[in-house]
Amino acid sequence: MTDTSALISSAYSQALEVIGSVEPRIAEATRQELADQRSSLKLIASENYASPAVLLTMGTWLSDKYAEGTVGHRFYAGCQNVDTVESLAAEHARELFGAPYAYAQPHSGIDANLVAFWSILAHRIEGPALERLSAKNVNELSDEDWETLRREFGNQRLLGMSLDAGGHLTHGFRPNISGKMFHQQQYGTDPGTGLLDYDAVRAKAKEFKPLVLVAGYSAYPRRVNFAKMREIADEVGATLMVDMAHFAGLVAGKVFTGDEDPVPFAHVTTTTTHKSLRGPRGGLVLAQEEYAPSVDRGCPMVLGGPLSHVMAAKAVALAEARQPAFADYAQRIADNAKSLAEGFTSRGATLVTGGTDNHLVLLDVSSFGLTGRQAESALLEAGVVTNRNSVPADPNGAWYTSGIRFGTPALTTRGFGHDEFDRVAELVVDVLEGTEPGTTKAGGPSKASYRLGEGVADRTRAASAEMLDKHPLYPGLELT
Ligand code: DSN
């Protein structure tokens, strides 16, 4: 960004001036967010720092256009430029991931998963039902036919990874819509090793016979063999859906190849674009050709009008991810996660599965006598931004938890390497050793309050600042 940093500084300074002339508090919060991100250790596994090109692409009048429908088939006139934008985003996604089909409209990962669920149900249930009912399309169905179709849609089984084993809410977790719209069962991990047990997944699939087998995770620190997951899906006649939101950057950067690349094996693959992929906040669906027509109906079936400015930024980010430098970045994400994990284990900390081979590390903080909530708060006070996370069979449940999830994509973008991540582990352990559980107002044990030892936050912030100053965020970007 060195050559263009003056331009970018001027663009953002002027933009903030315009914004501030209408609502100064928004301009101030935006400035403050940059300052906060610059001065803290961002270790949230699902966050990153998008490039200035990606960020700038989002701030335009493309936002002002309605474009429900698909490329060349819109419900509004005048969508020629949105068509260009959406086509380019899809083209870059297909090329990057080697996918037969890509849909760039989902606004988030949850939206992408809803599109995938809809698409699978439509492909597997609606199509055959229409044929059986001799209807050309849904408009020809009688009320009685609709009842039949509704019963079939609402009577399907989904098997996904449980939340406490590292799966996502949308993989059939009961309180989420995915756990309500499907009859669901969950597979976990081996209680001894914390690793996926494919034989156990197979046995459960054979017994449950799901229509949809979901693979992918938000907090599992290991790689998945998607060839095996596809084998299991095929054995029970299920559709394999993979949610690669967390590790899409590692797939794009060819760190995950062969059996670890989900795209050739999944019928439908979903992702977000803002995590390890380092794009704008949004979602993406990739699919085998036969699912394309039903995926295409995502908007307006389950999505509101596409965010054209964000699709444009997806195209820019995907173009960036097709550059050789991105593969180097992706490899460093994985290498750095190993350094962080080794930094923890060498200092006696306990990790779920004992380590990592992707971009995240899950630290069990119960050995420090803390809940995840207490650890998260203490770390935040010391300038280390993480999130609490359940560990398998978590005695503290999904709210307080017993774990802290760490990810390396963001600080790797800043240029952190082995030594810095080892130092991060040292600082985190120092904070957790310096934290004691607090008490409730009535004097009983609390799962939320904590006491951070004197001076711990200051020395952590000072040590972090030394590293952060050497690896500035958006170097050269100065707001006036
Ligand atoms: N919020 C994302 C995460 O942190 O993993 C998933 O929804």
Coordinates of C-alpha atoms and ligand atoms in Angstrom, one line a residue:
M1 CA 0.0 0.0 0.0
T2 CA 3.1 2.3 0.1
D3 CA 2.6 3.9 -3.3
T4 CA -1.1 4.6 -2.8
S5 CA -1.1 5.3 1.0
A6 CA -1.3 9.1 0.5
L7 CA -4.3 8.6 -1.8
I8 CA -6.0 6.3 0.6
S9 CA -5.3 8.6 3.6
S10 CA -6.9 11.4 1.7
A11 CA -9.9 9.4 0.5
Y12 CA -10.7 8.2 4.0
S13 CA -10.0 11.6 5.7
Q14 CA -12.4 13.3 3.3
A15 CA -15.0 10.6 3.5
L16 CA -15.0 10.9 7.3
E17 CA -15.3 14.6 7.0
V18 CA -18.4 14.3 4.8
I19 CA -19.9 11.7 7.1
G20 CA -19.1 13.8 10.2
S21 CA -20.9 16.8 8.7
V22 CA -24.1 14.8 8.9
E23 CA -23.6 12.6 12.0
P24 CA -20.3 13.3 13.8
R25 CA -20.8 10.4 16.2
I26 CA -20.6 7.9 13.4
A27 CA -17.5 9.5 12.0
E28 CA -16.0 9.3 15.5
A29 CA -16.9 5.7 16.1
T30 CA -15.4 4.8 12.7
R31 CA -12.2 6.6 13.6
Q32 CA -12.1 5.0 17.0
E33 CA -12.6 1.5 15.5
L34 CA -9.5 1.9 13.4
A35 CA -7.6 3.1 16.5
D36 CA -8.9 0.1 18.6
Q37 CA -8.1 -2.4 15.9
R38 CA -4.6 -1.0 15.5
S39 CA -3.8 -1.1 19.2
S40 CA -5.2 -4.6 20.1
L41 CA -4.1 -8.2 19.4
K42 CA -7.0 -9.4 17.3
L43 CA -7.2 -13.1 17.7
I44 CA -10.8 -13.8 16.9
A45 CA -10.6 -16.8 14.5
S46 CA -13.4 -15.5 12.2
E47 CA -12.0 -12.0 11.7
N48 CA -9.5 -10.4 9.5
Y49 CA -8.4 -7.1 7.9
A50 CA -9.7 -6.6 4.4
S51 CA -7.5 -4.6 2.0
P52 CA -8.2 -0.9 1.3
A53 CA -9.3 -1.9 -2.2
V54 CA -11.9 -4.2 -0.8
L55 CA -13.1 -1.7 1.8
L56 CA -13.3 1.2 -0.7
T57 CA -15.3 -0.9 -3.1
M58 CA -18.1 -1.1 -0.5
G59 CA -18.6 2.6 -0.2
T60 CA -20.3 3.4 -3.5
W61 CA -23.6 4.0 -5.2
L62 CA -23.8 0.4 -6.3
S63 CA -25.5 0.1 -2.9
D64 CA -28.4 2.2 -4.3
K65 CA -29.6 -0.4 -6.9
Y66 CA -32.2 -3.0 -6.5
A67 CA -31.4 -6.2 -8.4
E68 CA -33.5 -9.1 -7.1
G69 CA -33.2 -12.2 -9.4
T70 CA -30.1 -13.4 -11.1
V71 CA -27.7 -12.1 -13.8
G72 CA -29.7 -11.3 -16.9
H73 CA -33.0 -12.2 -15.2
R74 CA -33.9 -9.4 -12.8
F75 CA -37.1 -8.2 -11.3
Y76 CA -36.0 -4.6 -11.9
A77 CA -34.8 -2.6 -14.9
G78 CA -31.4 -1.1 -15.3
C79 CA -29.3 -3.9 -13.7
Q80 CA -26.6 -4.0 -16.4
N81 CA -23.8 -2.9 -14.1
V82 CA -24.9 -5.1 -11.2
D83 CA -24.9 -8.0 -13.8
T84 CA -21.3 -7.1 -14.5
V85 CA -20.4 -7.0 -10.8
E86 CA -22.2 -10.3 -10.0
S87 CA -20.8 -12.1 -13.0
L88 CA -17.3 -11.1 -12.1
A89 CA -17.7 -12.2 -8.5
A90 CA -19.0 -15.6 -9.6
E91 CA -16.3 -16.0 -12.2
H92 CA -13.5 -15.3 -9.7
A93 CA -15.1 -17.7 -7.2
R94 CA -15.4 -20.5 -9.8
E95 CA -11.9 -20.0 -11.0
L96 CA -10.4 -19.7 -7.5
F97 CA -12.1 -22.8 -6.1
G98 CA -12.5 -24.9 -9.2
A99 CA -16.3 -24.9 -8.7
P100 CA -18.7 -25.6 -11.5
Y101 CA -21.1 -22.9 -10.2
A102 CA -20.9 -20.0 -7.8
Y103 CA -23.6 -17.7 -6.3
A104 CA -22.3 -14.4 -4.9
Q105 CA -25.5 -13.0 -3.4
P106 CA -25.7 -14.3 0.2
H107 CA -25.3 -11.5 2.7
S108 CA -23.7 -13.7 5.4
G109 CA -22.8 -17.3 6.2
I110 CA -26.2 -18.0 7.7
D111 CA -27.8 -16.7 4.6
A112 CA -25.5 -18.9 2.4
N113 CA -26.5 -21.9 4.5
L114 CA -30.2 -21.1 4.2
V115 CA -29.8 -20.9 0.4
A116 CA -28.0 -24.2 0.5
F117 CA -30.8 -25.8 2.6
W118 CA -33.4 -24.4 0.3
S119 CA -31.5 -25.6 -2.8
I120 CA -31.1 -29.1 -1.4
L121 CA -34.7 -29.4 -0.5
A122 CA -35.8 -28.0 -3.8
H123 CA -33.5 -30.3 -5.8
R124 CA -34.3 -33.4 -3.8
I125 CA -37.9 -32.9 -2.8
E126 CA -39.6 -30.2 -4.9
G127 CA -38.4 -31.4 -8.3
P128 CA -39.5 -35.1 -7.9
A129 CA -42.7 -34.0 -6.1
L130 CA -43.7 -31.8 -9.0
E131 CA -43.0 -34.6 -11.4
R132 CA -45.1 -37.1 -9.3
L133 CA -47.9 -34.6 -9.1
S134 CA -47.6 -33.9 -12.9
A135 CA -47.2 -30.2 -12.2
K136 CA -45.0 -28.1 -14.5
N137 CA -44.3 -25.6 -11.7
V138 CA -45.6 -24.7 -8.2
N139 CA -48.3 -22.5 -9.7
E140 CA -50.1 -25.6 -10.9
L141 CA -50.3 -27.2 -7.5
S142 CA -53.7 -27.7 -5.7
D143 CA -54.1 -26.9 -2.0
E144 CA -53.9 -30.6 -1.3
D145 CA -50.6 -30.9 -3.3
W146 CA -49.2 -28.0 -1.3
E147 CA -50.0 -29.9 1.9
T148 CA -48.1 -32.9 0.6
L149 CA -45.1 -30.8 -0.5
R150 CA -45.1 -29.0 2.9
R151 CA -45.1 -32.3 4.7
E152 CA -42.2 -33.5 2.6
F153 CA -40.2 -30.3 3.1
G154 CA -40.8 -30.3 6.8
N155 CA -40.0 -33.9 7.4
Q156 CA -36.4 -34.2 6.4
R157 CA -33.4 -35.2 8.4
L158 CA -30.1 -33.4 8.8
L159 CA -26.9 -34.7 10.4
G160 CA -24.3 -32.1 11.4
M161 CA -21.4 -31.6 13.8
S162 CA -22.5 -30.6 17.3
L163 CA -21.8 -27.1 18.5
D164 CA -19.7 -28.2 21.4
A165 CA -17.5 -30.4 19.2
G166 CA -16.9 -27.3 16.9
G167 CA -19.8 -27.3 14.5
H168 CA -21.8 -24.1 13.8
L169 CA -25.3 -23.1 15.0
T170 CA -26.6 -23.6 11.5
H171 CA -25.5 -27.2 11.3
G172 CA -28.7 -28.4 13.2
F173 CA -28.2 -26.8 16.6
R174 CA -31.7 -27.0 18.2
P175 CA -32.3 -23.4 19.0
N176 CA -31.3 -22.3 15.5
I177 CA -33.7 -22.5 12.5
S178 CA -31.7 -25.4 11.1
G179 CA -32.5 -27.4 14.1
K180 CA -36.2 -26.5 13.8
M181 CA -36.7 -26.9 10.1
F182 CA -35.0 -30.3 10.0
H183 CA -35.3 -33.4 12.2
Q184 CA -31.7 -33.2 13.3
Q185 CA -29.1 -35.4 14.9
Q186 CA -25.5 -34.4 15.7
Y187 CA -22.2 -36.1 15.5
G188 CA -19.4 -35.2 17.9
T189 CA -15.8 -36.0 18.3
D190 CA -13.9 -38.8 20.0
P191 CA -14.1 -38.2 23.8
G192 CA -10.5 -39.3 24.2
T193 CA -8.7 -37.5 21.4
G194 CA -11.2 -34.7 20.5
L195 CA -10.8 -35.8 16.8
L196 CA -13.5 -36.6 14.3
D197 CA -14.2 -40.3 14.3
Y198 CA -15.3 -41.1 10.7
D199 CA -16.5 -44.6 11.7
A200 CA -18.8 -43.1 14.3
V201 CA -20.1 -40.5 11.8
R202 CA -20.8 -43.4 9.4
A203 CA -22.6 -45.5 12.0
K204 CA -24.8 -42.5 13.0
A205 CA -25.5 -41.7 9.3
K206 CA -26.5 -45.3 8.6
E207 CA -28.8 -45.4 11.6
F208 CA -30.3 -41.9 11.0
K209 CA -30.3 -41.8 7.2
P210 CA -30.2 -38.0 6.8
L211 CA -31.1 -36.2 3.6
V212 CA -28.4 -33.7 4.4
L213 CA -25.0 -34.5 5.8
V214 CA -23.3 -31.3 6.9
A215 CA -19.5 -31.1 7.3
G216 CA -17.4 -28.1 8.3
Y217 CA -16.8 -26.3 11.6
S218 CA -16.3 -23.0 13.4
A219 CA -14.2 -24.3 16.3
Y220 CA -12.6 -27.6 15.4
P221 CA -8.8 -27.1 15.2
R222 CA -8.1 -29.9 12.7
R223 CA -8.6 -30.7 9.0
V224 CA -11.4 -32.8 7.7
N225 CA -11.2 -35.6 5.1
F226 CA -14.0 -34.6 2.8
A227 CA -13.5 -37.6 0.5
K228 CA -14.5 -39.7 3.5
M229 CA -17.5 -37.5 4.3
R230 CA -18.7 -37.8 0.7
E231 CA -18.3 -41.6 0.9
I232 CA -20.5 -41.6 4.0
A233 CA -23.1 -39.4 2.3
D234 CA -23.1 -41.6 -0.8
E235 CA -23.5 -44.8 1.4
V236 CA -26.7 -43.4 2.9
G237 CA -28.0 -41.4 -0.1
A238 CA -27.5 -38.0 1.6
T239 CA -26.5 -34.7 0.0
L240 CA -23.1 -33.5 1.3
M241 CA -23.1 -29.9 2.2
V242 CA -19.8 -28.4 3.4
D243 CA -19.7 -25.1 5.3
M244 CA -16.1 -23.9 4.7
A245 CA -16.7 -20.4 6.1
H246 CA -13.7 -20.7 8.5
F247 CA -11.1 -22.2 6.3
A248 CA -12.1 -20.9 2.8
G249 CA -8.8 -19.0 2.7
L250 CA -6.8 -22.2 3.3
V251 CA -8.7 -23.8 0.5
A252 CA -8.2 -20.8 -1.8
G253 CA -4.5 -20.7 -0.9
K254 CA -4.1 -24.4 -1.6
V255 CA -3.1 -25.3 1.9
F256 CA -6.0 -27.7 1.9
T257 CA -5.8 -29.8 -1.2
G258 CA -6.8 -33.4 -2.2
D259 CA -9.2 -34.9 0.3
E260 CA -9.0 -31.8 2.4
D261 CA -10.5 -29.6 -0.3
P262 CA -14.2 -29.8 0.1
V263 CA -15.3 -28.3 -3.2
P264 CA -14.9 -31.4 -5.5
F265 CA -16.6 -33.6 -2.9
A266 CA -19.5 -31.5 -1.7
H267 CA -22.7 -31.2 -3.7
V268 CA -23.1 -27.7 -2.2
T269 CA -20.3 -25.7 -0.5
T270 CA -21.0 -22.5 1.5
T271 CA -18.7 -20.0 2.9
T272 CA -18.4 -16.5 4.2
T273 CA -16.0 -14.1 2.5
H274 CA -14.7 -12.1 5.4
K275 CA -12.8 -14.7 7.5
S276 CA -9.6 -16.4 6.3
L277 CA -10.6 -15.4 2.8
R278 CA -10.1 -11.8 3.8
G279 CA -12.9 -10.2 1.8
P280 CA -15.9 -8.1 2.7
R281 CA -18.5 -9.3 5.2
G282 CA -20.7 -11.6 3.1
G283 CA -21.5 -15.1 1.9
L284 CA -21.0 -17.3 -1.1
V285 CA -22.4 -20.6 -2.3
L286 CA -20.6 -23.0 -4.6
A287 CA -22.4 -26.0 -6.2
Q288 CA -22.2 -28.8 -8.6
E289 CA -24.1 -28.0 -11.8
E290 CA -27.3 -30.0 -10.9
Y291 CA -27.9 -27.8 -7.8
A292 CA -27.3 -24.5 -9.7
P293 CA -30.9 -23.9 -10.8
S294 CA -32.2 -24.2 -7.2
V295 CA -29.3 -22.2 -5.7
D296 CA -30.1 -19.4 -8.2
R297 CA -33.6 -19.1 -6.7
G298 CA -31.9 -18.0 -3.4
C299 CA -33.1 -14.4 -3.9
P300 CA -35.9 -13.7 -3.4
M301 CA -36.7 -17.2 -2.0
V302 CA -34.7 -16.7 1.2
L303 CA -32.6 -13.6 0.6
G304 CA -33.5 -10.0 0.3
G305 CA -32.2 -7.9 -2.6
P306 CA -28.5 -8.5 -3.3
L307 CA -25.9 -6.0 -1.9
S308 CA -24.3 -5.0 -5.1
H309 CA -21.6 -2.9 -3.5
V310 CA -20.6 -6.0 -1.4
M311 CA -20.7 -8.3 -4.4
A312 CA -18.3 -5.9 -6.1
A313 CA -16.0 -6.1 -3.0
K314 CA -16.3 -9.9 -3.1
A315 CA -15.0 -9.7 -6.8
V316 CA -12.1 -7.6 -5.7
A317 CA -11.2 -9.8 -2.7
L318 CA -11.5 -13.0 -4.8
A319 CA -9.2 -11.4 -7.5
E320 CA -6.7 -10.8 -4.7
A321 CA -7.0 -14.4 -3.5
R322 CA -6.1 -15.6 -7.0
Q323 CA -2.7 -13.9 -6.7
P324 CA 0.3 -16.0 -5.8
A325 CA 0.8 -13.9 -2.6
F326 CA -2.4 -15.2 -1.2
A327 CA -1.1 -18.8 -1.2
D328 CA 1.9 -17.6 0.8
Y329 CA -0.4 -15.8 3.2
A330 CA -2.6 -18.9 3.6
Q331 CA 0.4 -21.1 4.4
R332 CA 1.6 -18.5 7.0
I333 CA -1.8 -18.6 8.7
A334 CA -1.5 -22.4 9.2
D335 CA 2.2 -22.2 10.2
N336 CA 1.4 -19.4 12.7
A337 CA -1.4 -21.4 14.2
K338 CA 1.1 -24.2 14.9
S339 CA 3.5 -21.7 16.5
L340 CA 0.7 -20.4 18.7
A341 CA -0.4 -23.9 19.7
E342 CA 3.2 -24.9 20.5
G343 CA 3.6 -21.7 22.5
F344 CA 0.7 -22.7 24.6
T345 CA 1.6 -26.4 25.1
S346 CA 5.2 -25.6 25.9
R347 CA 3.9 -23.5 28.7
G348 CA 1.7 -26.3 30.1
A349 CA -1.7 -25.1 28.7
T350 CA -4.3 -27.6 27.6
L351 CA -5.5 -27.5 24.0
V352 CA -8.5 -29.3 22.6
T353 CA -7.1 -32.1 20.4
G354 CA -3.6 -31.3 21.7
G355 CA -2.8 -28.8 18.9
T356 CA -3.9 -27.6 15.5
D357 CA -3.5 -28.1 11.8
N358 CA -5.7 -25.3 10.5
H359 CA -6.0 -21.6 11.4
L360 CA -7.4 -21.9 15.0
V361 CA -6.5 -23.1 18.4
L362 CA -9.0 -24.0 21.2
L363 CA -7.6 -23.4 24.7
D364 CA -9.3 -25.2 27.6
V365 CA -9.1 -22.6 30.3
S366 CA -10.5 -24.8 33.1
S367 CA -6.9 -25.7 34.1
F368 CA -6.5 -22.0 35.0
G369 CA -9.5 -22.2 37.2
L370 CA -11.5 -19.9 34.9
T371 CA -14.6 -20.1 32.7
G372 CA -14.4 -19.0 29.1
R373 CA -16.3 -15.9 30.0
Q374 CA -13.9 -14.9 32.7
A375 CA -10.9 -15.6 30.5
E376 CA -12.4 -13.6 27.6
S377 CA -13.0 -10.6 29.8
A378 CA -9.6 -10.6 31.5
L379 CA -7.9 -10.9 28.1
L380 CA -9.9 -8.1 26.7
E381 CA -9.0 -5.9 29.6
A382 CA -5.4 -6.6 28.7
G383 CA -5.9 -5.7 25.0
V384 CA -6.2 -9.3 23.7
V385 CA -9.4 -9.7 21.7
T386 CA -10.7 -13.3 21.6
N387 CA -14.0 -15.1 22.0
R388 CA -15.1 -17.7 24.5
N389 CA -16.1 -21.0 23.1
S390 CA -17.5 -24.3 24.2
V391 CA -15.2 -27.3 24.5
P392 CA -16.5 -30.8 23.9
A393 CA -19.0 -31.9 26.6
D394 CA -18.5 -28.4 28.2
P395 CA -19.7 -28.4 31.8
N396 CA -20.2 -24.6 31.6
G397 CA -22.6 -24.7 28.6
A398 CA -22.6 -22.4 25.5
W399 CA -22.9 -19.1 27.4
Y400 CA -20.1 -19.2 30.0
T401 CA -18.1 -22.0 28.3
S402 CA -14.7 -23.5 29.3
G403 CA -12.7 -22.5 26.2
I404 CA -11.1 -19.6 24.4
R405 CA -10.8 -19.8 20.6
F406 CA -7.8 -18.1 19.0
G407 CA -7.3 -17.6 15.2
T408 CA -4.3 -16.5 13.3
P409 CA -5.7 -14.9 10.0
A410 CA -5.9 -11.3 11.2
L411 CA -2.4 -11.0 12.8
T412 CA -0.9 -12.9 10.0
T413 CA -2.3 -10.2 7.7
R414 CA -0.4 -7.7 9.9
G415 CA 2.8 -9.7 9.3
F416 CA 3.1 -11.6 12.6
G417 CA 5.3 -14.7 12.3
H418 CA 6.5 -17.5 14.5
D419 CA 8.3 -15.4 17.2
E420 CA 5.3 -13.0 17.6
F421 CA 2.8 -15.9 17.9
D422 CA 5.0 -17.6 20.5
R423 CA 5.1 -14.3 22.4
V424 CA 1.3 -14.0 22.1
A425 CA 1.0 -17.4 23.8
E426 CA 3.3 -16.2 26.5
L427 CA 1.3 -13.1 27.1
V428 CA -2.0 -15.0 27.1
V429 CA -0.7 -17.5 29.6
D430 CA 0.6 -14.7 31.8
V431 CA -2.8 -13.0 31.8
L432 CA -4.7 -16.2 32.6
E433 CA -2.3 -17.1 35.4
G434 CA -2.8 -13.6 36.7
T435 CA -6.6 -13.8 36.7
E436 CA -8.7 -15.1 39.6
P437 CA -12.4 -16.0 39.5
G438 CA -14.6 -13.4 41.2
T439 CA -17.7 -13.8 43.3
T440 CA -21.3 -12.9 42.9
K441 CA -22.8 -9.9 44.8
A442 CA -24.0 -12.4 47.4
G443 CA -20.4 -13.7 47.8
G444 CA -20.9 -17.0 46.0
P445 CA -18.8 -18.4 43.1
S446 CA -19.3 -16.5 39.9
K447 CA -18.9 -17.7 36.3
A448 CA -18.6 -14.2 34.9
S449 CA -16.7 -11.9 37.3
Y450 CA -13.0 -12.0 37.6
R451 CA -10.0 -10.2 39.2
L452 CA -7.0 -9.4 37.1
G453 CA -3.8 -9.0 39.1
E454 CA -2.3 -5.6 39.5
G455 CA -0.2 -4.5 36.6
V456 CA -1.0 -7.5 34.4
A457 CA -3.1 -5.5 31.9
D458 CA -0.5 -2.7 31.6
R459 CA 2.4 -5.0 31.0
T460 CA 0.5 -7.0 28.4
R461 CA -0.6 -3.9 26.6
A462 CA 3.0 -2.6 26.6
A463 CA 4.4 -5.9 25.3
S464 CA 1.7 -6.1 22.6
A465 CA 2.3 -2.5 21.5
E466 CA 6.0 -3.4 20.8
M467 CA 4.9 -6.1 18.3
L468 CA 1.9 -4.1 16.9
D469 CA 4.1 -1.1 16.2
K470 CA 6.5 -3.2 14.2
H471 CA 3.6 -4.6 12.1
P472 CA 1.2 -1.6 11.6
L473 CA -2.3 -2.1 10.4
Y474 CA -2.9 -0.3 7.1
P475 CA 0.7 1.1 7.0
G476 CA 0.7 4.7 5.7
L477 CA -3.0 5.3 6.3
E478 CA -3.2 8.5 8.3
L479 CA -6.4 10.2 9.1
T480 CA -6.4 14.0 9.3
Ligands
DSN1 N1 -19.5 -15.9 13.9 C1 -18.7 -16.8 13.2 C2 -17.6 -17.3 14.1 O1 -17.1 -16.6 14.9 O2 -17.2 -18.5 13.9 C3 -19.6 -18.0 12.7 O3 -20.9 -17.6 12.6

